[in-house]
């Protein structure tokens, strides 16, 4: 089911959570709402769900205006940040809840709940209580519970926020596979750009109650609309007032055209990549990411003088964070480093 | 120079014994205190009530006036606990979930029955609902008077046990239920109430224990008419004054055992319904 958001504004007292936000989410896609905390992304999700009512604007699910429709009648599934398990019910009863309150026949409920528990791989915990599950299992239970009523739209609020790094990565790819199987229109909120890029078809970047940019992960990374998006979706470093990705910096040991001189302050080995922290003559700091073999070939070490050159277009940095346009790239990849 | 470690006092053992549980002074002191305050009086009571033999105990508690007082006390207490379980939960709900002017004042008024000496409560009730009631409501010397007094003194128990649970109750659960299609009634019945039951039971058990021993607030307004409005505590007082300590002790023992059994039962039920809170 496609979602259309038209000119939605929401205030909480003096705080503006959303300001005239419009967005189209196509049917069957997995979309991430990405932004820092307080950017309005969770509020937007809750408004789609009907858990909040917008002060202005409309929400459409396909051709139906649901702006004033209560959450019970929207046909959505919602997964809460802290899963909101029904603590007094077993895992089975949690998942069955949406079906039993609809008075579905017992055999149908049993079959459906069994399927879902298998789908999320917690069938052996059916008779446990939520307090007896791990975070990841609780999360999957919450997903199964939301899927039980066959929602047309699945909404997830920071679904992996409370999990440790390893489980988070596992669940991410699992969510992606689940979505590929079910093709339910899915929207999830996250403040983690890596998570958004890993899982979603489309990313909606939000900041200060507004949408900054909508696009595929690749689009946002390579063609950010502004400085905020550029620095939010990936690492940046500032070279002579131009924002560039640290992996788009080429390091040479000999002076070259358009290269700036810098001294190596620190070399950090991070496995495949090496982070090189540099200090310019004017005292400004720059850092670069280079593959391990390059760092080894150039024998980079602390105190060494090197020459740094951007290999791609940078974005002119302005003091107020605004955008003044893109600069033309400085040429092809240097032969000395590759 | 003394190192920081040496200068630190030893936290592993204190005057009451070490904190790893192997000391004896702490547990010993607790046992002694419990013994003096709780166990010895209870033992003395049991000994006094059965020292004349089981027969005299049974005779004492089955004496019609004693039996009537005990029955009346339990029936009234049960009724009052049921009413206050419902009303207390409602009041707690209003105090936590609703906003209205004067809410803080109402909230602090809830504790008034705890703060007021019970005999003052009794006197106040007699003035308000007695023969010279300014509202024209006279319940004095009738069973209704006992209910009124007990309702007043036990009001805070359920309110104060439900309130914190309601405050802590995860609103996400209610929103989750709503997103799954549950209307407000279903949310209350399937989500909110089941989470409040343990607190309601705890408050109810305490209220019941308070009811069966209540004296001060009841003695003035009930009129203490044998077979009609005489509660167990007043009967016991009467027996003591009539120099019948055995009779008094026998009825006391019945109250003691019954309230103990009820407290344990309530606690078992509470555990049964809240076992899901324990981790695996």
XYZ file of C-alpha atoms in Angstrom:
618
model
C 0.000 0.000 0.000
C 1.420 3.380 -1.023
C 1.685 6.141 1.567
C 1.241 9.817 0.732
C 2.062 12.550 3.205
C 0.816 16.017 2.253
C 2.008 19.168 3.999
C 2.051 17.673 7.487
C 2.859 19.962 10.408
C 2.989 18.859 14.037
C 3.826 20.896 17.129
C 4.272 19.775 20.714
C 3.806 22.995 22.679
C 6.501 25.345 21.399
C 8.476 22.551 19.776
C 7.948 22.112 16.050
C 8.339 18.409 15.303
C 7.307 18.526 11.635
C 6.972 21.553 9.369
C 5.017 21.234 6.135
C 6.409 17.805 5.314
C 5.351 16.061 2.097
C 6.494 12.623 0.992
C 5.440 9.785 -1.283
C 6.326 6.248 -0.304
C 5.670 3.763 -3.113
C 3.944 0.427 -2.575
C 6.140 -2.506 -1.608
C 9.277 -0.517 -0.836
C 11.484 -0.538 2.213
C 12.060 3.063 3.220
C 14.241 4.464 5.995
C 13.528 7.723 7.791
C 17.026 8.825 8.765
C 17.936 11.764 10.953
C 19.373 12.882 14.264
C 17.217 12.764 17.375
C 14.631 15.517 17.416
C 14.522 15.691 13.623
C 10.871 14.615 13.515
C 11.363 11.163 12.027
C 9.614 9.247 14.834
C 6.769 11.760 14.900
C 6.258 11.272 11.174
C 6.133 7.499 11.662
C 3.636 7.844 14.528
C 1.471 10.126 12.402
C 1.422 7.540 9.604
C 0.358 4.987 12.223
C -2.337 7.245 13.660
C -0.711 7.326 17.092
C -0.394 11.107 16.671
C -2.693 13.475 14.811
C -1.119 16.136 12.589
C -1.934 19.809 13.264
C -2.112 20.378 9.515
C -1.824 18.269 6.385
C -3.186 14.909 5.270
C -2.153 11.271 5.269
C -3.271 8.929 2.496
C -2.981 5.165 2.355
C -3.527 4.430 -1.341
C -6.691 6.390 -2.181
C -7.998 6.574 1.360
C -7.597 9.737 3.430
C -6.774 8.340 6.866
C -5.840 11.624 8.563
C -8.631 11.239 11.141
C -8.838 7.452 11.133
C -7.808 5.868 14.477
C -4.848 3.441 14.457
C -7.173 0.457 14.974
C -8.702 0.960 11.525
C -5.630 1.783 9.457
C -4.445 -1.746 8.733
C -0.928 -0.985 9.877
C 1.571 -2.981 11.919
C 3.733 -1.023 14.324
C 6.918 -2.214 15.999
C 7.990 -0.061 18.915
C 11.515 0.912 19.797
C 11.390 -1.056 23.031
C 9.085 -3.669 21.440
C 6.209 -2.941 23.851
C 5.693 -6.627 24.659
C 2.525 -7.535 26.535
C 4.446 -8.558 29.629
C 1.632 -10.586 31.155
C 1.121 -12.778 28.107
C 3.189 -15.604 26.698
C 4.993 -15.184 23.407
C 2.209 -17.178 21.760
C -0.534 -14.968 23.225
C 1.383 -11.841 22.262
C 1.527 -12.904 18.640
C -2.065 -14.157 18.698
C -3.428 -10.930 20.243
C -4.458 -9.188 17.032
C -6.248 -12.341 15.847
C -8.003 -13.258 19.111
C -9.461 -9.770 19.550
C -10.820 -10.136 16.027
C -12.488 -13.338 17.230
C -10.871 -15.471 14.536
C -11.550 -19.193 14.941
C -9.119 -21.030 17.222
C -7.739 -23.325 14.531
C -6.972 -20.411 12.247
C -5.226 -18.548 15.088
C -3.126 -21.596 15.953
C -2.037 -22.143 12.360
C -1.219 -18.513 11.728
C 0.667 -17.993 15.005
C 2.618 -21.204 14.414
C 3.639 -19.977 10.965
C 4.724 -16.610 12.280
C 6.722 -18.031 15.181
C 8.548 -20.247 12.697
C 9.089 -17.307 10.360
C 10.780 -15.283 13.111
C 12.487 -18.397 14.510
C 11.146 -18.284 18.051
C 8.727 -21.219 17.941
C 10.560 -22.978 20.773
C 9.814 -20.026 23.070
C 6.048 -19.959 22.445
C 5.210 -20.606 26.094
C 7.717 -18.221 27.595
C 7.017 -14.726 28.811
C 8.692 -11.699 27.204
C 10.871 -11.180 30.301
C 12.437 -14.558 29.581
C 13.570 -13.627 26.071
C 16.710 -11.885 24.871
C 16.456 -8.478 23.223
C 16.708 -9.918 19.734
C 14.036 -12.544 20.437
C 11.721 -9.894 21.885
C 12.251 -7.819 18.775
C 11.315 -10.738 16.534
C 8.264 -11.454 18.681
C 7.176 -7.837 18.237
C 7.591 -8.226 14.483
C 5.577 -11.445 14.408
C 2.849 -9.786 16.475
C 2.673 -6.868 14.052
C 2.636 -9.195 11.019
C -0.113 -11.417 12.450
C -2.898 -9.081 11.401
C -1.509 -8.954 7.855
C -0.885 -5.226 7.780
C -0.728 -3.379 4.473
C 1.992 -1.175 5.938
C 4.662 -2.147 8.434
C 6.115 0.662 10.541
C 9.188 0.191 12.738
C 10.460 2.786 15.204
C 14.231 2.438 15.744
C 13.801 -1.339 15.479
C 17.399 -2.216 16.253
C 18.294 0.671 18.535
C 18.307 -1.271 21.777
C 20.280 -4.278 20.547
C 23.977 -4.967 20.690
C 26.033 -4.531 17.539
C 26.235 -8.170 16.489
C 22.524 -8.946 16.899
C 21.719 -5.675 15.169
C 23.607 -6.670 12.042
C 21.982 -10.094 11.997
C 18.488 -8.684 12.350
C 19.125 -6.089 9.673
C 19.790 -8.597 6.939
C 16.989 -10.725 8.322
C 14.554 -7.800 8.043
C 15.704 -7.230 4.481
C 15.068 -10.878 3.573
C 11.711 -10.797 5.319
C 10.731 -7.745 3.318
C 11.842 -9.348 0.063
C 9.580 -12.313 0.846
C 6.499 -10.431 2.026
C 6.811 -7.212 -0.033
C 4.818 -5.329 2.584
C 5.376 -1.571 2.315
C 7.782 -0.965 5.183
C 8.974 2.249 6.792
C 11.536 2.274 9.545
C 13.076 5.019 11.621
C 16.780 5.089 12.397
C 19.528 7.508 13.344
C 22.187 5.115 12.088
C 23.199 5.898 8.486
C 24.931 2.542 8.048
C 21.741 0.755 9.046
C 19.668 2.875 6.664
C 22.068 2.203 3.786
C 22.296 -1.487 4.572
C 18.587 -2.217 4.645
C 16.539 0.251 2.628
C 15.610 0.905 -0.989
C 15.039 4.576 -0.318
C 16.337 6.849 2.423
C 14.513 9.958 3.591
C 16.976 12.223 5.405
C 15.340 14.515 7.958
C 16.608 17.365 10.060
C 14.882 20.074 12.085
C 11.308 19.040 11.277
C 11.950 18.971 7.529
C 12.973 16.498 4.851
C 16.450 17.331 3.521
C 16.685 14.770 0.749
C 15.028 11.622 -0.575
C 16.958 9.103 -2.604
C 18.615 5.728 -2.918
C 21.548 5.063 -0.562
C 23.953 5.518 -3.451
C 22.357 8.823 -4.510
C 22.619 10.278 -1.059
C 26.201 9.207 -0.626
C 27.458 10.364 -4.003
C 25.150 13.304 -4.663
C 24.115 14.755 -1.320
C 21.833 17.762 -1.667
C 23.603 19.732 1.008
C 26.295 19.687 3.663
C 23.997 18.256 6.297
C 23.139 15.218 4.171
C 26.734 14.831 3.084
C 28.064 14.769 6.628
C 25.158 12.716 7.979
C 25.259 9.829 5.502
C 29.018 9.324 5.571
C 32.365 10.514 6.886
C 33.660 13.927 5.774
C 36.809 15.947 6.182
C 37.452 19.593 5.368
C 40.226 20.463 2.910
C 40.630 24.196 2.255
C 36.956 24.879 2.872
C 35.778 21.980 0.774
C 34.033 18.937 2.281
C 35.250 15.649 0.860
C 34.954 12.006 1.774
C 38.158 10.863 3.513
C 38.444 7.918 1.123
C 38.450 10.372 -1.787
C 41.769 11.785 -0.604
C 44.894 10.600 -2.350
C 48.126 10.605 -0.373
C 51.525 10.940 -2.084
C 54.993 11.294 -0.721
C 56.121 13.760 -3.453
C 54.639 17.219 -4.156
C 52.036 17.197 -6.939
C 49.742 19.649 -8.669
C 46.721 20.676 -6.576
C 48.002 18.650 -3.627
C 48.326 20.225 -0.207
C 51.190 19.611 2.171
C 50.495 18.038 5.542
C 52.273 16.199 8.324
C 51.099 12.806 9.529
C 49.938 13.085 13.127
C 48.674 9.572 13.623
C 48.232 6.351 11.633
C 45.451 4.092 12.905
C 45.142 0.533 11.588
C 41.508 -0.552 11.441
C 41.933 -3.813 9.567
C 41.212 -3.376 5.866
C 41.418 0.388 6.015
C 43.881 2.733 7.657
C 42.911 6.096 9.075
C 45.585 8.735 8.532
C 45.254 11.857 10.666
C 47.072 14.854 9.260
C 47.969 18.381 10.383
C 48.389 21.202 7.863
C 50.963 23.918 8.186
C 48.204 26.337 9.261
C 47.270 23.956 12.071
C 44.045 22.642 10.475
C 43.280 18.926 10.688
C 42.448 16.617 7.803
C 41.979 12.893 7.800
C 42.051 10.288 5.087
C 41.021 6.671 4.724
C 43.403 4.575 2.640
C 43.517 0.834 2.017
C 46.015 -1.023 4.115
C 48.282 -1.972 1.201
C 48.594 1.671 0.128
C 49.591 2.721 3.630
C 52.163 -0.033 3.733
C 53.598 0.754 0.308
C 54.022 4.432 1.174
C 55.388 3.462 4.614
C 53.225 6.094 6.251
C 54.436 7.020 9.713
C 53.996 9.723 12.270
C 55.889 12.941 11.545
C 56.190 12.245 7.803
C 55.407 15.068 5.350
C 52.922 14.015 2.650
C 50.855 15.621 -0.121
C 47.098 15.219 -0.138
C 44.777 15.676 -3.084
C 40.990 15.170 -3.407
C 40.125 12.800 -6.255
C 36.426 13.717 -6.439
C 34.250 16.796 -6.322
C 34.020 18.323 -2.890
C 31.254 20.452 -1.466
C 32.050 23.993 -0.460
C 31.674 24.323 3.268
C 30.069 27.490 4.569
C 30.057 28.753 8.099
C 26.252 28.679 8.342
C 26.057 25.127 7.042
C 24.379 26.212 3.801
C 25.394 25.076 0.337
C 27.074 27.112 -2.344
C 27.405 24.468 -5.018
C 29.684 21.657 -5.997
C 33.269 22.054 -7.058
C 34.725 20.308 -10.043
C 36.888 17.315 -9.223
C 40.640 17.562 -9.231
C 41.402 14.860 -11.755
C 41.811 11.132 -12.068
C 43.085 8.719 -9.456
C 46.777 9.199 -8.944
C 49.010 6.506 -10.365
C 51.500 6.731 -7.542
C 49.029 5.505 -4.952
C 47.349 2.713 -6.904
C 52.793 7.963 52.772
C 49.726 5.797 53.037
C 48.434 4.470 49.764
C 44.881 5.195 48.733
C 43.973 1.548 49.155
C 45.250 1.353 52.711
C 43.510 4.550 53.716
C 40.136 3.239 52.645
C 38.001 1.764 55.416
C 37.397 -1.934 55.093
C 33.976 -2.281 53.509
C 33.956 -6.037 53.691
C 33.083 -6.357 57.326
C 31.140 -4.112 59.615
C 29.974 -4.289 63.209
C 26.914 -6.226 62.135
C 28.973 -8.872 60.394
C 30.506 -9.137 56.959
C 28.423 -8.223 53.933
C 28.983 -11.531 52.201
C 26.299 -13.034 54.417
C 28.565 -15.105 56.661
C 28.379 -12.767 59.643
C 26.122 -13.518 62.544
C 25.495 -10.176 64.244
C 23.241 -8.747 61.511
C 20.966 -11.753 61.081
C 21.124 -12.363 64.831
C 19.933 -8.860 65.589
C 17.141 -9.124 63.046
C 16.024 -12.445 64.542
C 16.110 -11.058 68.072
C 14.107 -8.026 67.090
C 11.530 -10.051 65.169
C 11.315 -12.405 68.124
C 10.659 -9.666 70.645
C 8.257 -7.694 68.507
C 6.403 -10.413 66.616
C 7.062 -14.004 67.601
C 6.920 -13.846 71.402
C 3.601 -11.956 71.519
C 2.089 -14.344 68.983
C 3.322 -17.381 70.900
C 2.007 -15.947 74.119
C -1.347 -15.373 72.462
C -1.495 -18.926 71.134
C -0.409 -20.332 74.451
C -2.978 -18.305 76.338
C -5.824 -19.269 74.041
C -5.148 -22.999 74.050
C -3.730 -23.370 77.563
C -7.178 -24.342 78.817
C -7.235 -27.140 76.267
C -8.695 -27.307 72.783
C -12.175 -27.757 74.191
C -12.199 -24.469 76.025
C -10.827 -22.765 72.915
C -13.611 -24.172 70.769
C -16.205 -23.290 73.387
C -14.878 -19.736 73.485
C -15.018 -19.134 69.759
C -18.338 -20.883 69.169
C -20.095 -18.928 71.887
C -22.936 -17.295 69.891
C -21.902 -13.722 70.661
C -18.249 -14.432 69.793
C -19.180 -16.301 66.651
C -21.497 -13.517 65.524
C -18.777 -10.919 66.081
C -16.226 -12.935 64.092
C -18.642 -13.589 61.224
C -19.711 -9.950 61.087
C -16.097 -8.800 61.042
C -15.120 -11.065 58.164
C -18.183 -10.337 56.054
C -17.861 -6.578 56.508
C -14.119 -6.726 55.802
C -14.601 -8.736 52.620
C -17.266 -6.368 51.350
C -15.196 -3.316 52.162
C -12.096 -4.741 50.485
C -14.093 -5.522 47.340
C -15.536 -2.009 47.185
C -12.197 -0.358 47.843
C -10.415 -2.573 45.326
C -12.711 -1.184 42.639
C -12.879 2.391 43.900
C -9.200 2.526 44.818
C -8.213 1.380 41.333
C -10.510 3.993 39.779
C -9.122 6.760 41.993
C -5.543 5.712 41.226
C -6.417 5.769 37.531
C -7.873 9.269 37.723
C -4.895 10.525 39.737
C -2.370 9.105 37.279
C -4.045 9.494 33.903
C -6.318 12.525 34.220
C -5.512 16.160 34.754
C -7.797 18.425 36.697
C -7.389 21.448 38.941
C -6.670 20.501 42.541
C -5.241 17.108 41.587
C -2.282 17.481 43.929
C -4.566 18.363 46.811
C -6.768 15.333 46.158
C -3.648 13.207 45.928
C -2.438 14.289 49.349
C -5.931 13.890 50.829
C -5.799 10.175 50.011
C -3.389 9.667 52.901
C -5.640 11.407 55.390
C -7.103 8.147 56.743
C -3.542 7.019 57.517
C -2.661 10.239 59.268
C -5.834 10.631 61.312
C -5.965 8.831 64.670
C -8.709 6.258 64.226
C -10.676 7.421 67.263
C -10.769 10.893 65.693
C -12.062 9.260 62.520
C -14.752 7.545 64.562
C -15.783 10.769 66.230
C -15.840 12.652 62.913
C -17.976 9.976 61.274
C -20.343 9.985 64.220
C -20.726 13.762 63.948
C -21.292 13.682 60.198
C -23.378 10.525 59.830
C -24.731 10.082 63.348
C -28.053 11.071 64.930
C -27.204 14.785 64.600
C -25.914 14.563 61.033
C -25.899 17.931 59.270
C -26.769 16.107 56.030
C -29.639 14.216 57.573
C -27.859 10.910 56.991
C -27.926 8.726 60.066
C -26.265 5.353 59.841
C -25.099 5.179 63.438
C -25.558 1.891 65.298
C -26.304 0.028 62.052
C -24.048 -2.358 60.084
C -23.755 0.351 57.399
C -21.835 2.440 59.929
C -19.166 -0.248 60.184
C -18.837 -0.373 56.396
C -18.542 3.406 56.256
C -15.793 3.485 58.887
C -13.838 0.631 57.293
C -14.160 2.097 53.800
C -12.656 5.315 55.117
C -9.704 3.840 56.973
C -8.704 1.405 54.208
C -9.123 3.711 51.213
C -5.387 4.499 50.815
C -4.224 0.873 50.583
C -5.340 -0.012 47.069
C -4.858 3.534 45.748
C -1.301 3.681 46.974
C -0.362 0.219 45.759
C -1.907 0.658 42.292
C -0.688 4.209 41.678
C 3.040 3.490 41.210
C 2.315 0.487 38.991
C 0.063 2.586 36.818
C 2.718 5.297 36.610
C 5.292 2.736 35.497
C 2.934 0.989 33.103
C 4.367 1.107 29.607
C 2.095 3.303 27.467
C 3.668 1.625 24.439
C 1.757 -1.532 25.378
C -1.533 0.306 25.026
C -0.476 1.857 21.724
C 0.696 -1.532 20.483
C -2.678 -3.040 21.347
C -4.430 -0.159 19.567
C -2.286 -0.611 16.462
C -3.300 -4.288 16.478
C -6.940 -3.290 16.418
C -7.916 -3.228 20.100
C -10.510 -0.617 21.107
C -10.317 1.242 24.427
C -12.429 -1.359 26.278
C -10.283 -4.235 25.050
C -7.128 -2.355 26.026
C -8.385 -1.895 29.591
C -9.575 -5.497 29.893
C -6.715 -7.300 28.155
C -3.732 -5.033 28.784
C -4.158 -2.631 31.703
C -6.144 -4.633 34.268
C -4.002 -7.798 34.078
C -0.965 -5.678 34.841
C -2.681 -4.070 37.827
C -4.031 -7.246 39.432
C -0.931 -7.979 41.557
C -0.970 -4.451 42.974
C -4.725 -4.608 43.602
C -4.248 -7.910 45.435
C -1.428 -6.535 47.569
C -3.418 -3.447 48.503
C -6.501 -5.568 49.092
C -4.666 -7.963 51.410
C -3.305 -5.128 53.515
C -6.706 -3.469 53.621
C -8.286 -6.736 54.752
C -5.768 -7.201 57.540
C -6.448 -3.671 58.669
C -10.229 -4.204 58.548
C -10.430 -7.245 60.774
C -8.461 -5.564 63.530
C -9.998 -2.090 63.231
C -11.207 -0.722 66.534
C -10.985 3.054 66.974
C -12.995 4.196 63.991
C -15.706 1.571 64.517
C -16.229 1.595 68.270
C -18.060 4.932 68.498
C -20.332 4.796 65.475
C -21.253 1.103 65.424
C -22.951 1.136 68.801
C -21.447 -2.301 69.560
C -24.797 -4.086 69.695
C -24.103 -7.800 70.209
C -25.275 -10.010 67.294
C -25.815 -6.883 65.176
C -22.995 -4.348 65.135
C -20.393 -5.738 67.486
C -17.144 -6.457 65.651
C -14.479 -8.888 66.858
C -12.054 -6.288 68.153
C -14.752 -4.667 70.286
C -15.843 -8.089 71.545
C -12.249 -8.858 72.570
C -12.030 -5.542 74.393
C -15.273 -6.383 76.200
C -13.962 -9.812 77.270
C -10.749 -8.291 78.606
C -12.747 -5.759 80.593
C -14.965 -8.543 81.904
C -11.801 -10.316 83.090
C -12.083 -13.181 80.581
C -8.589 -13.182 79.066
C -9.018 -16.746 77.735
C -12.122 -15.821 75.745
C -10.384 -12.730 74.392
C -7.282 -14.669 73.416
C -9.312 -17.364 71.631
C -11.097 -14.868 69.404
C -7.808 -13.024 68.850
C -6.238 -16.247 67.650
C -9.019 -16.751 65.119
C -8.410 -13.260 63.755
C -4.683 -13.846 63.683
C -4.816 -17.189 61.891
C -7.434 -16.057 59.408
C -5.600 -12.908 58.437
C -2.352 -14.864 58.168
C -3.966 -17.454 55.916
C -5.513 -14.714 53.795
C -2.275 -12.799 53.466
C -0.435 -15.924 52.370
C -3.218 -16.853 49.936
C -3.272 -13.359 48.423
C 0.472 -13.472 48.096
C 0.369 -16.865 46.358
C -2.268 -15.633 43.936
C -0.229 -12.503 43.323
C 2.849 -14.579 42.586
C 0.842 -16.808 40.332
C -0.423 -13.918 38.225
C 2.891 -12.062 38.155
C 5.261 -14.980 37.581
C 5.909 -13.639 34.093
C 8.059 -10.914 35.599
C 10.691 -13.401 36.633
C 13.445 -14.005 34.118
C 14.101 -17.555 32.979
